XYZ file of C-alpha atoms in Angstrom:
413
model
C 0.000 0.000 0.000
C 1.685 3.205 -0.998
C 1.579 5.892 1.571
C 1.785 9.753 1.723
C 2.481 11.928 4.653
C 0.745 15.159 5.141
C 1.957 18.566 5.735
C 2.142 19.070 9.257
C -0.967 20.511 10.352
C -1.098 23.867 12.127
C -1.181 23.796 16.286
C -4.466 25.038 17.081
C -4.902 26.632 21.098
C -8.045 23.722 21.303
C -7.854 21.044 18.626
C -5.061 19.897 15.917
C -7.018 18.535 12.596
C -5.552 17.209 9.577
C -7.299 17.045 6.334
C -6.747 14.244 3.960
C -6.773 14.949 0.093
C -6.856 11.809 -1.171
C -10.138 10.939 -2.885
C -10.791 7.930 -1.546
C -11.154 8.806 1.680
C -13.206 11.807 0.311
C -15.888 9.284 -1.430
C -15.821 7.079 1.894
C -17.200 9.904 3.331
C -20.178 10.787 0.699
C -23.546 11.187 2.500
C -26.124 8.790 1.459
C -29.240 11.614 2.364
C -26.830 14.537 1.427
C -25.732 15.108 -2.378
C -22.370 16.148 -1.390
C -19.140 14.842 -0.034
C -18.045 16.140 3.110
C -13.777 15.951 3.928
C -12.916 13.457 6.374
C -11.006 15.472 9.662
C -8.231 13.558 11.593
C -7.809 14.581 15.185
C -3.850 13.855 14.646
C -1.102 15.994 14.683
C 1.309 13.896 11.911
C -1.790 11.931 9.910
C -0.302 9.227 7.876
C -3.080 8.301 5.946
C -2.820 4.585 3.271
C -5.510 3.947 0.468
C -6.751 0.298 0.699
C -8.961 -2.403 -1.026
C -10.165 -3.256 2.330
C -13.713 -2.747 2.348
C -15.242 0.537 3.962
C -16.986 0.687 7.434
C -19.685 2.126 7.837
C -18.951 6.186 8.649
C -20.288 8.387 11.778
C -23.087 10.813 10.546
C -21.561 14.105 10.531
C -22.515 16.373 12.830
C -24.712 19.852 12.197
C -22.161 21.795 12.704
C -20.045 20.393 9.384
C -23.477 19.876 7.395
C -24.509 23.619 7.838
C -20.982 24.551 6.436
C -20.667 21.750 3.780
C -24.038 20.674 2.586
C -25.579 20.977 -0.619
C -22.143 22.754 -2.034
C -19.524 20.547 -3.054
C -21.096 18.884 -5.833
C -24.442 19.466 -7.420
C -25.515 22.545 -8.495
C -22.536 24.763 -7.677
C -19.870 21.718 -8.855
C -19.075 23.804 -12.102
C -17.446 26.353 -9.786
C -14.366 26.249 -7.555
C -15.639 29.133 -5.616
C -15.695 27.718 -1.998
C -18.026 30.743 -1.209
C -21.844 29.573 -3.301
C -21.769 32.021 -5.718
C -25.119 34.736 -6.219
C -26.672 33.354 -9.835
C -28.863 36.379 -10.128
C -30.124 35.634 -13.789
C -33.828 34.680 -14.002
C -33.684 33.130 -17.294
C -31.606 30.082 -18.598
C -30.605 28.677 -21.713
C -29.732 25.398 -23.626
C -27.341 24.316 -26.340
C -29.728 23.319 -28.520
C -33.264 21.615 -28.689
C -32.184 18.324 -27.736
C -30.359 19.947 -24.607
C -34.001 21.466 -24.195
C -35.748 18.021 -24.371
C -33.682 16.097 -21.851
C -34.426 18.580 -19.311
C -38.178 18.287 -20.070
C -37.964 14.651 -19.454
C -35.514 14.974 -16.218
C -32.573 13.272 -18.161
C -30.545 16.710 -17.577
C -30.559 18.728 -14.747
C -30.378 22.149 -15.374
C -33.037 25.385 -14.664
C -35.513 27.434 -16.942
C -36.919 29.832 -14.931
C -36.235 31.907 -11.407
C -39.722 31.037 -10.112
C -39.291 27.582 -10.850
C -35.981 27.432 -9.963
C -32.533 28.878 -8.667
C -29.152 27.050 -8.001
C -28.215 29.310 -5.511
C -32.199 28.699 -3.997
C -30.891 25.097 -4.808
C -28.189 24.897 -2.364
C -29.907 26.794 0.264
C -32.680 23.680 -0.220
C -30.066 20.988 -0.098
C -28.607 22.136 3.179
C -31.727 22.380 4.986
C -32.885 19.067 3.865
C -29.524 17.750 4.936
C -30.305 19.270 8.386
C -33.522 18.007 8.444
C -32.544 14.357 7.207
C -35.594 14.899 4.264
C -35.959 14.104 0.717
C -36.509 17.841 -0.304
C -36.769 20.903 0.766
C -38.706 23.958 -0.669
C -37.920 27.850 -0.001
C -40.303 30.405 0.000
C -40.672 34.205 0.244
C -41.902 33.997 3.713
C -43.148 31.503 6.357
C -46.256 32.437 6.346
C -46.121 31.406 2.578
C -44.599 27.883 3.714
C -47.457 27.677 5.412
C -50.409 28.973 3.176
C -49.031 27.195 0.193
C -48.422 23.531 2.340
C -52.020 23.927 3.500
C -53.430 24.388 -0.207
C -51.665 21.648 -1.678
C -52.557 18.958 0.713
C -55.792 19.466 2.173
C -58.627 19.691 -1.212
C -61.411 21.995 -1.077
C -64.699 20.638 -0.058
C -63.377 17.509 0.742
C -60.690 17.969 3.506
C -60.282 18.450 7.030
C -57.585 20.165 9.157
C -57.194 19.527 12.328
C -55.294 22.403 14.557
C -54.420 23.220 18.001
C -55.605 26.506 19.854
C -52.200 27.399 20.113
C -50.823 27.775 16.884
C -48.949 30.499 15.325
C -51.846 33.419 15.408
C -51.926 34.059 11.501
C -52.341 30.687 10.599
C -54.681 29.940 13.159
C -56.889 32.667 11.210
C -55.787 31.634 7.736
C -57.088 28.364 8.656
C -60.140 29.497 10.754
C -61.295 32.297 8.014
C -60.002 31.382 4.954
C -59.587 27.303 4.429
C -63.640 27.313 5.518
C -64.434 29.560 3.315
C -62.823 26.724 0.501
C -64.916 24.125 2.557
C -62.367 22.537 4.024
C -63.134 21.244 7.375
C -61.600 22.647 10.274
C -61.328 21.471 14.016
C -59.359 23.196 16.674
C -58.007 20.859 19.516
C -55.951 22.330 22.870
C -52.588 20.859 22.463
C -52.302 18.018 25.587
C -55.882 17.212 24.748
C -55.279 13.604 22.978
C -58.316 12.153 24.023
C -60.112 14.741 21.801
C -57.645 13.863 19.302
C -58.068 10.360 19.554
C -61.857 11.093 18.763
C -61.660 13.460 16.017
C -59.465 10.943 14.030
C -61.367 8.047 14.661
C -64.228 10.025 12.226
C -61.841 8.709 9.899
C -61.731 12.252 7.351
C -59.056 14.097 8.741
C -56.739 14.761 6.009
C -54.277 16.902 8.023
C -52.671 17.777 11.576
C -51.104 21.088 11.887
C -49.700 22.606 14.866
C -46.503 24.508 16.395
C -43.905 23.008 18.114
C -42.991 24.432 20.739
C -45.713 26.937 20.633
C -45.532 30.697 21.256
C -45.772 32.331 23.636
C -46.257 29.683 25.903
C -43.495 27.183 24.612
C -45.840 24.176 24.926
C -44.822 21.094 23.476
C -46.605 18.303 21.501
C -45.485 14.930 21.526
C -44.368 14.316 17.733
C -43.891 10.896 17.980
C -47.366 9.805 19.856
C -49.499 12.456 17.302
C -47.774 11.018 14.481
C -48.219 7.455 15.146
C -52.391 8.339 16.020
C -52.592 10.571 12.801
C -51.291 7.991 10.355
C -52.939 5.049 11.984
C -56.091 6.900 11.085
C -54.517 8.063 7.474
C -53.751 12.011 8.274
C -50.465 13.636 7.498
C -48.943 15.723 10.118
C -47.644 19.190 9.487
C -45.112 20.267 12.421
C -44.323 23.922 12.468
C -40.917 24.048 14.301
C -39.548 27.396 13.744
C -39.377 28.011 17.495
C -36.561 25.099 18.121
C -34.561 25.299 14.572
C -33.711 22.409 12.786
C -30.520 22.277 15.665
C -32.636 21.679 18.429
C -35.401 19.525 16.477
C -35.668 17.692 13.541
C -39.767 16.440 13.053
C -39.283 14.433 10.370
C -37.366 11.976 12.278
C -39.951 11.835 15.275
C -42.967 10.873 12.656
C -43.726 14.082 11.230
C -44.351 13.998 7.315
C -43.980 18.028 6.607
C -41.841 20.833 8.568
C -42.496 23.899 8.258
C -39.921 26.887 9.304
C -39.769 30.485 9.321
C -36.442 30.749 7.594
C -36.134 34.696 9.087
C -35.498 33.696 12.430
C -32.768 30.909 13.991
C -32.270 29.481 10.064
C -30.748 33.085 8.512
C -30.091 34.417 11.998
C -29.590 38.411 11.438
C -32.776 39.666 11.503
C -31.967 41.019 7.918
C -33.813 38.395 5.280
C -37.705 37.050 5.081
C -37.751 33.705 4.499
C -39.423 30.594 4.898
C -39.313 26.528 4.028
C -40.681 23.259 4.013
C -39.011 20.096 4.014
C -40.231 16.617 3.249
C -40.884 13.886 0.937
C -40.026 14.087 -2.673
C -43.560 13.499 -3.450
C -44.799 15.654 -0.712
C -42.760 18.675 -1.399
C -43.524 18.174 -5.153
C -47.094 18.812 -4.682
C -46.416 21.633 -2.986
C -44.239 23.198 -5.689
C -46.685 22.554 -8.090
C -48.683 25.200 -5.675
C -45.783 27.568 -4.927
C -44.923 27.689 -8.886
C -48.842 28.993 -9.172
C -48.400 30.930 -5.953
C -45.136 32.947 -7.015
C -44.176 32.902 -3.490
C -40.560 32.979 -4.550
C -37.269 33.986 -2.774
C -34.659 36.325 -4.239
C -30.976 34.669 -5.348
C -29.543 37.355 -2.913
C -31.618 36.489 0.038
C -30.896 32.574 -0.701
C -27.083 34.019 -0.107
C -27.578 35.308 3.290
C -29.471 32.893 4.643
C -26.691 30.327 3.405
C -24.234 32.139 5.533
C -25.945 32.848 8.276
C -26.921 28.818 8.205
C -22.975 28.256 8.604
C -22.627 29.534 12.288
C -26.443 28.208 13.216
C -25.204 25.889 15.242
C -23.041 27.776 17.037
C -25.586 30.221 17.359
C -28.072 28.070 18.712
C -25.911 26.810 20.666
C -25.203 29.511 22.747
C -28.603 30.718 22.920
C -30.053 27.536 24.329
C -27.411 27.690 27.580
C -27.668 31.662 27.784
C -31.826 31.061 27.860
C -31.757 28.339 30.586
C -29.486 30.655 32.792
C -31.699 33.538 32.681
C -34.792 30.956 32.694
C -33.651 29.639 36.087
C -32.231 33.309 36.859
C -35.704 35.011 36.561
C -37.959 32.054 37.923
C -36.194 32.472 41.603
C -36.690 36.279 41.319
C -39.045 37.488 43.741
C -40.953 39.713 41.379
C -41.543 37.243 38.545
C -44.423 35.245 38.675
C -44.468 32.108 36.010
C -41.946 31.659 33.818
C -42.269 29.524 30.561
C -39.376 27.421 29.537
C -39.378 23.832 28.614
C -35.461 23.586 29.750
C -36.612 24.199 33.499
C -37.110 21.244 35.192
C -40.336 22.722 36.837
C -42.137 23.187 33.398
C -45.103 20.850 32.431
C -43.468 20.219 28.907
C -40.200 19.427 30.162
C -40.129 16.159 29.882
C -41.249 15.821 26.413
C -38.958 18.286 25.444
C -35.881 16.337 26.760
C -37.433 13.259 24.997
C -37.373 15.497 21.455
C -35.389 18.106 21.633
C -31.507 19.011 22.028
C -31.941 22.218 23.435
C -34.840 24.432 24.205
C -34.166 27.359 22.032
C -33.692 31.060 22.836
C -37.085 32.000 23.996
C -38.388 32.414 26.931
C -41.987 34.388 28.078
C -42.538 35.194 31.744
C -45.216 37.221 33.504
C -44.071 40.333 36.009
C -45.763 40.713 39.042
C -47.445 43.774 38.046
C -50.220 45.421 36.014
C -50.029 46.325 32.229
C -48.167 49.598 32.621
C -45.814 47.941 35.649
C -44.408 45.693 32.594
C -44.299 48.731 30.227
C -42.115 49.952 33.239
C -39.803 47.205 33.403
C -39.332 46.656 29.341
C -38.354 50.448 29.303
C -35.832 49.742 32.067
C -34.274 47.022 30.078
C -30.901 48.385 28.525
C -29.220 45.548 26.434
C -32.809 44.195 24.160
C -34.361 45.681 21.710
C -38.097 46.213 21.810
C -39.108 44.207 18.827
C -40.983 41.301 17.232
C -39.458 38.437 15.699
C -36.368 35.982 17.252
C -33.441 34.058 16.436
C -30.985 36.476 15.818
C -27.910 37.247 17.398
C -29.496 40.764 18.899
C -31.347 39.843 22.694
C -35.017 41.516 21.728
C -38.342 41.777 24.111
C -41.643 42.322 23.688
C -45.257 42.807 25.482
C -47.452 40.715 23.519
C -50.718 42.888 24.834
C -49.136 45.874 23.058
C -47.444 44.309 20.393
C -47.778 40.714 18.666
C -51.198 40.511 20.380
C -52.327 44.050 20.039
């Protein structure tokens, strides 16, 4: 077996890495749910690395933090450059050779694009990374997550014939899309409180639920469903189950591996992570997330090239991010619920919280959220938010920037 040494590797103050070049050990390390290869790191100093006909072993999965840096962009649709930053392909219009080039794409014997709404390949990397981080088939990216969410619900539930089924505690706006506008459709619609599965149990066993949608963990109140009991009852009974998780990030949950047959994220918050890009995405089946395209095409819900970009690079430090704000949350969780002037806290990292346990079952972390009441009147808390000198009064989360917010006078005005 011939053998190569490496250049010495350069002393790091926490960890010394090595990174092979040979190909082999580049292919042994190809991703069977990720079309890309990711480099193979040796904690050595001196790596002395030997290619061999011995047959390969079978390969830890890498970990989030390498597939939010190397997903989706090694091979695929950004192979033809050696740009290690994805490059901005701004052009909405593409062309081919010739009209045989044109045919094999029509019949998905070339892949190339046609058209920005249908298609982007900077969109497409942004789409392979999140499914990577999601372990899914596919992944569609949309304008907004309220258009993940609008366009999911009208490609999988049929008018006049379907039925949603919701909690009371979903994300406000689509709680009233689905309360005001899917009835008006005649779809079917049936809101159940979130712990309640005895109502659940019932509701399904009318056997014509076509969907369950809810948040998880929910907002304000960070309440948590148990993905892997609701999806086991929902496709007993033949429903698909929607899970909007935009409040843990695909860090501290990942759905699809609990049951769930759709996620649903708003992309603007932990995903891009600057408070600086709308954004939203679903991830899924191939056939699932096709039908939904086929929706979003007609839609026109479509992101921008350049907002694709920043949410790529904000995905590459999400797990550091996230990271950080799951222990900095749990300290001031714990912090503020032994404060004398705090009432109730809500976080499902405290040991003390009703969800907690099916959090820990779930969940990684428990995200950078927390809601608490002050023991005081209306105006009291106006008080204390104004006294506040690091956060930002503002809506939204997941950014690096510590914001706060009344819901009476803001989200829930």
């Amino acid at each position: 077996t011939k053998q190569r040494r490496l250049p010495r590797a350069r002393r790091s103050s926490q960890h010394i890495t090595a990174l092979s070049p040979q190909p082999e050990a580049l292919l042994g390390a190809t991703l069977h749910w990720v079309d890309h290869i990711v480099p193979v790191l040796q904690e050595q100093e001196d790596a002395v690395v030997a290619t061999s006909t011995a047959p390969k072993t079978n390969r830890a999965t890498p970990s989030d933090e390498t597939v939010v840096v190397h997903a989706g962009e090694k091979v695929g649709s950004m192979a033809g450059t050696d740009s290690i930053t994805t490059p901005i392909v701004s052009g909405t219009t593409h062309w081919f050779k010739n009209s045989d080039d044109l045919i094999a794409f029509k019949e998905g014997r070339r892949h190339s694009f046609e058209y920005g709404r249908y298609g982007n390949p900077t969109v497409k990397v942004l789409e392979d990374k999140i499914s990577a981080l999601e372990r899914a088939e596919s992944t569609l990216v949309t304008s907004s997550g309220m258009n993940a969410i609008v366009a999911t619900l009208l490609a999988l539930v049929p008018p006049s014939a379907g039925h949603v089924v919701t909690t009371t505690e979903c994300y406000s706006e689509a709680r009233a899309f689905i309360r005001d506008k899917l009835s008006r459709l005649g779809i079917k619609v049936t809101f159940v409180e979130l712990n309640d599965t005895e109502t659940l149990k019932a509701v399904l066993d009318k056997g014509d639920v076509t969907l369950y949608y809810t948040d998880s963990p929910t907002n304000p109140h960070l309440k948590c469903i148990d993905i892997k009991l609701v999806a086991e009852l929902c496709h007993h009974k033949g429903a698909l189950v929607c899970i909007d998780s935009t409040l843990a990030s695909p860090i501290n949950q990942k759905p699809l591996t609990l049951g769930a047959d759709i996620v649903v994220h708003s992309a603007t918050k932990y995903i891009a992570g600057h408070h600086d890009v709308i954004a939203g995405c679903i991830s899924g089946s191939d056939a699932l997330i096709s039908r939904i395209r086929v929706w979003h095409h007609d839609i026109g819900g479509t992101i921008s090239p350049d907002a694709a970009y920043m949410i790529i690079r904000g995905l590459k430090t999400m797990a550091l991010r996230v990271d950080t704000q799951n222990r900095t949350a749990l300290r001031m969780a714990r912090l503020l619920e032994n404060h004398p002037m705090i009432e109730r806290v809500y976080y499902p990292g405290l040991t003390t919280s009703p969800w907690h346990h099916i959090a820990k079952s779930q969940m990684t972390g428990s995200g950078g959220i927390i809601s608490f009441e002050v023991a005081s009147d209306l105006h009291g808390v106006m008080r204390f938010i104004d006294a506040l000198e690091i956060p930002f009064i503002a809506m939204s989360l997941g950014g690096c920037e510590s914001l706060v917010q009344q819901p009476a006078v803001m989200s829930f005005w």
